Amino acid sequence: MDKATVLLIYTGGTIGMEHNPATGTLEAVNFDALLDYLPELKHFDINIDTCAFNPPIDSSNMTPRLWARIASIIEERYENYDGFVILHGTDTMSYTASALSFMLENLSKPVILTGSQLPIGQLRTDGKENLITAIEIAAERQADGSATVPEVCVYFNNRLFRGNRTTKRSADQFTAFESFNYPPLAEAGVDIHYYPEHILRPKPGRRLKVHYRFDSNVIVMSLFPGYSETIARQLFAIPGLKAIVMRTFGSGNAPQEDWLLRELRQASERGTVIVNISQCVNGSVEMKRYDPGLSLLEAGVLSGRDSTVESAVTKLMLLLGECDNPGEVREIMNKSLCGEVSF
C-alpha cells in the first residue's frame, strides 16, 4: 500500500500551552511553537499534514459553531487523507467526540481526538505518547486498504475508546477518560492491540454525509433529594425549551412526587423531549425495574439506556436541528445511530 496520510488538526488545549512567567498561568501557544516540541513527527513513515485554529481555543469555549468548523475541515479534505487526528482540550473532548460521531454520517475513516493533562513542553508530559499513538492509529489500515478503526474515537493514556461513550473522569490523572459502559477499541503497549469485535464497520458504498444544524435549546436537569417544585416549574417553563436530559437515581428512578410527574407529563405533551440518564457512571437506565422508573415512562420520559450525558446532549441538539417534529426526535433517540447506546 502507498504511504498513509494523516491530517493533524490543532484546535487548542493543554497540550499546546506553556507557562506565562509573569502570571504563572498556562497560555496557548501557536501551532508552530507546539511542533518545535515534536521532532518525532519527522521520523514517521506517514505523510502528516497540519491545520490549526488561529488563535487556538480553550476547550471550555467549545461551541456547535466550532464543531461545524472541525467537521467542515474533515469534509473538505476527506478524500485526501486516510485518517484525522484532532488535538483538543480535555474539558469538553467527550462532547466534541460525541457531536462529531453524529455529524459524520457514514464515516469510513478514523477521526481520533487526543490531548494531554500536561503541556507538551513539560518534561513529564503525556502529550507526546498520546499524539504519536493517535497518529499511528489514524494511519492504520487493513490488508484491503480499509481503515482499521473507522470511527470517531478518543485516545488517551494507552487506550482507544469510542468517542460517544467517553466521559472525562479525572482532572489531574493521566487516565483522564473512561468508557464505563463499552470496552476499549484498542490498547497500546509494546504493540497496539485492536479489538475488532468492538469496532463498528461502515456500510459499504455509502458516502460521507455531514450534518451541521444544531439546536441548543436543551438543558441538563440533575435530581437530588429535596429538589424544589418551584425551581422545577420555572425550568419546565423556559421559553423555547425543546429537550431535557434528566439525570436520575440508580437505574432511572426519580421522586414519586405528584407535581414532578405532572410537570413531566405536561412538558412531554407540549412536545418537549425528556431523556432519562442515570447519575451512575456505570450501568443502564431500566425504567421498568422499579415503580419510580415506570412512573416516568408513563409520564412520557424516554430511556437513555447506558448513554453518557455528553452523548445524549449532543445527539438531542443535532436531532432538534435536523428534525421539525418532536415525535421524530423521540423515535430516533430510541435508536443507536453510531454505537452510542446498547440494546
GROMACS .gro file of C-alpha atoms in nm, residues 216-221 227 231-244 263 267 270 272:
model
   25
  216SER     CA    1  -2.908   2.427   2.166
  217ASN     CA    2  -3.244   2.457   2.343
  218VAL     CA    3  -3.151   2.165   2.569
  219ILE     CA    4  -3.088   2.157   2.943
  220VAL     CA    5  -2.947   1.901   3.186
  221MET     CA    6  -3.163   1.854   3.496
  227TYR     CA    7  -3.548   1.906   4.454
  231ILE     CA    8  -3.738   2.560   4.056
  232ALA     CA    9  -3.870   2.267   3.853
  233ARG     CA   10  -4.174   2.465   3.739
  234GLN     CA   11  -3.954   2.755   3.630
  235LEU     CA   12  -3.726   2.516   3.448
  236PHE     CA   13  -4.007   2.346   3.256
  237ALA     CA   14  -4.148   2.688   3.164
  238ILE     CA   15  -3.828   2.817   2.999
  239PRO     CA   16  -3.929   2.979   2.668
  240GLY     CA   17  -3.810   2.779   2.369
  241LEU     CA   18  -3.707   2.475   2.572
  242LYS     CA   19  -3.717   2.169   2.346
  243ALA     CA   20  -3.540   1.890   2.532
  244ILE     CA   21  -3.429   1.787   2.881
  263GLU     CA   22  -4.476   1.863   3.513
  267ALA     CA   23  -4.392   1.903   2.918
  270ARG     CA   24  -4.618   2.003   2.476
  272THR     CA   25  -4.052   1.863   2.500
   0.00000   0.00000   0.00000
